[in-house]
C-alpha positions as semicolon CSV with decimal commas, in nm:
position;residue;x (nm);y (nm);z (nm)
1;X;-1,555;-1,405;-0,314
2;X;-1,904;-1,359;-0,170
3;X;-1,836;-1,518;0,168
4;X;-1,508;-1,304;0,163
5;X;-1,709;-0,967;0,070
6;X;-1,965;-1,068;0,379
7;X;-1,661;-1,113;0,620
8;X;-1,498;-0,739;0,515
9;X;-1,953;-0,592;0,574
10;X;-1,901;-0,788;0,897
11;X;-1,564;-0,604;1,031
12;X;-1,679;-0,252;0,838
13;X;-1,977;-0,304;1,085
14;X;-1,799;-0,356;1,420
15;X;-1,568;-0,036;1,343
16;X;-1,868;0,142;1,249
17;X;-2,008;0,024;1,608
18;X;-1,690;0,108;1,809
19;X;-1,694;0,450;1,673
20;X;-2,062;0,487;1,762
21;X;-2,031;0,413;2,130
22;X;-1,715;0,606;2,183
23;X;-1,896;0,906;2,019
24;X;-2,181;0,824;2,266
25;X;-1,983;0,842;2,559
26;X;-1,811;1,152;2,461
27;X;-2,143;1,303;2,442
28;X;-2,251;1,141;2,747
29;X;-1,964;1,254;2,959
30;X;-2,012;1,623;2,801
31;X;-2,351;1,632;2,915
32;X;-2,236;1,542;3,267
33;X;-1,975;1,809;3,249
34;X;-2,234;2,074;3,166
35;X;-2,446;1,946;3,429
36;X;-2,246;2,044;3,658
37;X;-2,299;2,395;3,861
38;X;-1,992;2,562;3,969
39;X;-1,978;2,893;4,138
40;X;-1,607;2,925;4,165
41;X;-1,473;3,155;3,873
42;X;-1,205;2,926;3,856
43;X;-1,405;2,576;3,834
44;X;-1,598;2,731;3,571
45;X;-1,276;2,843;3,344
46;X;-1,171;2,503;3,385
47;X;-1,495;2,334;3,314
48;X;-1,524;2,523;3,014
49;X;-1,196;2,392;2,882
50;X;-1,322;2,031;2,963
51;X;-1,616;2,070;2,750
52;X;-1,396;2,255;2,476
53;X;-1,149;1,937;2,432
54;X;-1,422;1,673;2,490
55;X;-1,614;1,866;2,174
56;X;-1,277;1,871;1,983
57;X;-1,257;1,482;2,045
58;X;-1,635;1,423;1,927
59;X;-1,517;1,606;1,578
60;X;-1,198;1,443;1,571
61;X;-1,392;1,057;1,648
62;X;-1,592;1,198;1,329
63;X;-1,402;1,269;1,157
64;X;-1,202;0,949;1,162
65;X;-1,552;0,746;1,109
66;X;-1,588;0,924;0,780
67;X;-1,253;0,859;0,679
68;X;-1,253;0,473;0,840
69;X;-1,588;0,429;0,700
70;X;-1,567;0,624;0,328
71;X;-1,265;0,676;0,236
72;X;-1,087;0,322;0,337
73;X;-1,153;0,060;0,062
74;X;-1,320;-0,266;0,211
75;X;-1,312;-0,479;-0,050
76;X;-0,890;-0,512;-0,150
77;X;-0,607;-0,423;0,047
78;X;-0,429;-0,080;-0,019
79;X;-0,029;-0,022;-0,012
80;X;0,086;0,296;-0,032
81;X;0,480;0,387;-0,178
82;X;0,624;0,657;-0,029
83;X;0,941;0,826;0,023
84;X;1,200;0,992;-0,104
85;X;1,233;1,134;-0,475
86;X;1,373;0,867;-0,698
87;X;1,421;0,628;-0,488
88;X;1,216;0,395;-0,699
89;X;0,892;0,382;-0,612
90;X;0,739;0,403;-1,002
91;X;1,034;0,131;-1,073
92;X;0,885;-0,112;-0,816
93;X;0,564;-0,047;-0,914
94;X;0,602;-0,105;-1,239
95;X;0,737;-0,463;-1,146
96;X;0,471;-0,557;-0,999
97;X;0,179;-0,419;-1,260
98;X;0,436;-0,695;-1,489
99;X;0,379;-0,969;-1,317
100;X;0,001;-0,893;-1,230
101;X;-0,188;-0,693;-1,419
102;X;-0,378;-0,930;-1,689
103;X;-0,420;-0,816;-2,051
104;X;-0,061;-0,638;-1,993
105;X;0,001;-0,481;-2,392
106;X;0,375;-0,589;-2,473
107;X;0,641;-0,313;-2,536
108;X;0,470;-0,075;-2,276
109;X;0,698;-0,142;-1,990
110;X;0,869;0,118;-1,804
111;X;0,644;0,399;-1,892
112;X;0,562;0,483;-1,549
113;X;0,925;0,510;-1,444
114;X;1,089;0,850;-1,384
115;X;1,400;0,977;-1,576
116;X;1,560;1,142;-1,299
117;X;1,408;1,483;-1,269
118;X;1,295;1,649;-0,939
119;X;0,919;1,546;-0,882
120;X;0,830;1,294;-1,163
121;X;0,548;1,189;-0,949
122;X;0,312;1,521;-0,881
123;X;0,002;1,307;-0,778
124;X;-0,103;0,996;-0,682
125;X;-0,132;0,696;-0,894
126;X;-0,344;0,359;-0,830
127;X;-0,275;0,074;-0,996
128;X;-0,556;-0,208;-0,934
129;X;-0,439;-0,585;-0,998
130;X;-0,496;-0,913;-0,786
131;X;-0,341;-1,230;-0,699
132;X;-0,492;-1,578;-0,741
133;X;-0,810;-1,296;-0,748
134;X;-0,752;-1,141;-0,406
135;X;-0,783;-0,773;-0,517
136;X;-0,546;-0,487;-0,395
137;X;-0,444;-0,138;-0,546
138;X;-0,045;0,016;-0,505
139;X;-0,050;0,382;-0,493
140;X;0,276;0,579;-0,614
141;X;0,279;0,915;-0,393
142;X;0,468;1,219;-0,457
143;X;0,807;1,198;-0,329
144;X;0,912;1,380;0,009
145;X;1,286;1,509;-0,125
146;X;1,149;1,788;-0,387
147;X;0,894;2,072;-0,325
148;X;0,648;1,877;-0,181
149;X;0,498;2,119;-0,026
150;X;0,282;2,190;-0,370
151;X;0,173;1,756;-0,281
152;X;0,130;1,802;0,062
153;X;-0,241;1,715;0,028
154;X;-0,227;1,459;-0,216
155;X;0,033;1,266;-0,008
156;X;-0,213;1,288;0,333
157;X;-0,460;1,149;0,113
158;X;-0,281;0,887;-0,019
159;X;-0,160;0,766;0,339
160;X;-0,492;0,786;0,478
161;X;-0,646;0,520;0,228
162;X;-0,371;0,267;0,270
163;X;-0,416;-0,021;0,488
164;X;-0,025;-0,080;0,487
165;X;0,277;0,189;0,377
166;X;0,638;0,110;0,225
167;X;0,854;0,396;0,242
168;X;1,120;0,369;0,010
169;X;1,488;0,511;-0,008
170;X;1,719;0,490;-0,288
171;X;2,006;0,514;-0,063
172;X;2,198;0,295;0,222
173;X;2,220;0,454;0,491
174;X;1,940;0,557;0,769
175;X;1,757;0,893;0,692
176;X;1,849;1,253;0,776
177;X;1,738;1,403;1,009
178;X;1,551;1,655;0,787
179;X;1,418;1,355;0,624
180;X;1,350;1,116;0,924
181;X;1,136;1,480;1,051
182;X;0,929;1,483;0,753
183;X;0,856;1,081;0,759
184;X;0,720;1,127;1,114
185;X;0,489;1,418;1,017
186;X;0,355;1,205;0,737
187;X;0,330;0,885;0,902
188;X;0,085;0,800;1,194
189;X;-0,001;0,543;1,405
190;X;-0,268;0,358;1,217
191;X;-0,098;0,192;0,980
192;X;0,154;-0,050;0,928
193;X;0,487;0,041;0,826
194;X;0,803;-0,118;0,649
195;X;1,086;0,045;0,463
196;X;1,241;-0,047;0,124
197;X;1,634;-0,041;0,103
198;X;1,677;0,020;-0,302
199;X;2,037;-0,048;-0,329
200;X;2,194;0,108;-0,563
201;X;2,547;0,161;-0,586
202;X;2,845;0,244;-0,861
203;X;3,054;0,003;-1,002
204;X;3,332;0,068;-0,743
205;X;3,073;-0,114;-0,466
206;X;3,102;-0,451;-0,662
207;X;3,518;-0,431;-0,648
208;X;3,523;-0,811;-0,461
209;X;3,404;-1,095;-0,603
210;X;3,161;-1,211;-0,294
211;X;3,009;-0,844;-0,336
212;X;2,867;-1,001;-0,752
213;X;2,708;-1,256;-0,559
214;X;2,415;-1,137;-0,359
215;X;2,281;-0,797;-0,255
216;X;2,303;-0,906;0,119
217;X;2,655;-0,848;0,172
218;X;2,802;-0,685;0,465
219;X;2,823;-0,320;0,383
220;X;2,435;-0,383;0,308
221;X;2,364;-0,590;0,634
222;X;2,521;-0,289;0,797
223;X;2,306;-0,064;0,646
224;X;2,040;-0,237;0,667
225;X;2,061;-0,219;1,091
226;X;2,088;0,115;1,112
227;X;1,781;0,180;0,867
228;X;1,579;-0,062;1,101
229;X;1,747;0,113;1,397
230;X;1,606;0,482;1,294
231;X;1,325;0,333;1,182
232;X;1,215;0,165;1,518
233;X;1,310;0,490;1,675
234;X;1,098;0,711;1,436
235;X;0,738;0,513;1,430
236;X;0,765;0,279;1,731
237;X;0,525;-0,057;1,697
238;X;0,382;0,029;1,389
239;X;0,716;-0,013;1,202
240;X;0,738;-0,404;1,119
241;X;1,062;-0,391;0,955
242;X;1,303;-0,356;0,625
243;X;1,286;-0,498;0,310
244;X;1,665;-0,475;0,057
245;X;1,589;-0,478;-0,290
246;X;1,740;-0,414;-0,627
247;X;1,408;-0,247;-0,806
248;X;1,538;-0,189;-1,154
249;X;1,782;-0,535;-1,141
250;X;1,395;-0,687;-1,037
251;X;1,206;-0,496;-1,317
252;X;1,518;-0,524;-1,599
253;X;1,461;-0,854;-1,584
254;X;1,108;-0,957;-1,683
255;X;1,035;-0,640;-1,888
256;X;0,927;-0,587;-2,252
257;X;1,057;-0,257;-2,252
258;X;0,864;0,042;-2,475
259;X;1,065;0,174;-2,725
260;X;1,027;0,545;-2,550
């Protein structure tokens, strides 16, 4: 753990470094720019409008070093759940704090988990465990279906401590386009992305027997394409693909359910 803690000082350093000469040669090439004596009404409008963006860059670069710097966690990996309301976010989450969180009190599973309503989640939630002791911390962010617009803040701070982001959707078929708008405002480009496909379906979906069998049949495998399609098409490289699931088939069955 120490030599590991030494490696993640090491890389905080060399980001720390790379923002400090970029900064530096902002500020160098502004003080170039102002340098330079123009006479010409126009030159000057424009030179002014150089310096203007090139200061808006140097805040922006520090911006980002606070929040690279502070505000990322070095020491464990962070995944973020996002997405739509009830997809099953809280449900996935909650299968994972079963199978890794130590000390777990029986008959307290489940608690996390929404009962349908608009919004369960109206702030973010961290949930620390670790794996054969490598540390990291799922965060369960508001959902993106209800008013979040009173969560707007508490999602963009969510998303910009996560190393990684699932966005999850309770449904099989690729977003709206309402929806697929609102993922691309959240989402940036310095993060990884993947989506979870939550299938759920009514009894009428498991009519053949093949469809009992596995979750990967063809209506999903359909889905599934056009998800990775819009996807692709929404968040370019940083989108690294999908991931089907059946959350509360997963959690159902390992749980010691609480009695509430």
């Amino acid at each position: 753990m120490e030599d590991t803690n030494l490696e993640i000082l090491s890389v905080k350093g060399k980001v720390e470094k790379k923002y400090k000469e970029l900064i530096s040669l902002l500020a160098d090439l502004k003080l170039q720019m102002g340098n330079i004596r123009c006479t010409n009404q126009e030159l000057i409008e424009y030179q002014n409008n150089i310096l203007k963006t090139i200061k808006a860059r140097v805040n922006d670069v520090t911006a980002d070093v606070q929040n690279a710097l502070y505000a990322t966690s070095w020491d464990k990996l962070v995944i973020a759940f996002f997405g739509e309301t009830n997809a099953g976010k809280s449900t996935i989450i909650e299968t994972f704090r079963i199978q890794f969180e130590k000390d777990r009190e029986k008959g307290t599973d489940g608690l996390i988990v929404g009962d349908g309503q608009q919004d369960f989640t109206k702030e973010n939630c961290n949930y620390d465990m670790s794996i054969n002791n490598s540390k990291f911390s799922l965060i369960d962010v508001p959902g993106i279906e209800g008013n979040e617009s009173d969560f707007k803040d508490v999602i963009k701070d969510a998303l910009r401590k996560a190393h990684c982001v699932f966005y999850v959707q309770g449904h099989n078929k690729k977003p709206d386009a309402e929806t697929a708008k609102k993922i691309k405002q959240y989402l940036g480009d310095w993060v990884n992305v993947y989506s979870i496909q939550n299938i759920r379906n009514d009894a009428s979906y498991y009519d053949e027997d093949d469809e009992r069998k596995t979750l990967f049949t063809e209506k999903v495998t359909q889905s599934e394409d056009l998800i990775k399609s819009e996807f692709k098409e929404l968040l370019g490289a940083v989108y690294k693909g999908n991931i089907p699931l059946q959350a509360l088939l997963a959690m159902c069955s390992i749980a010691d359910f609480s009695s509430k």
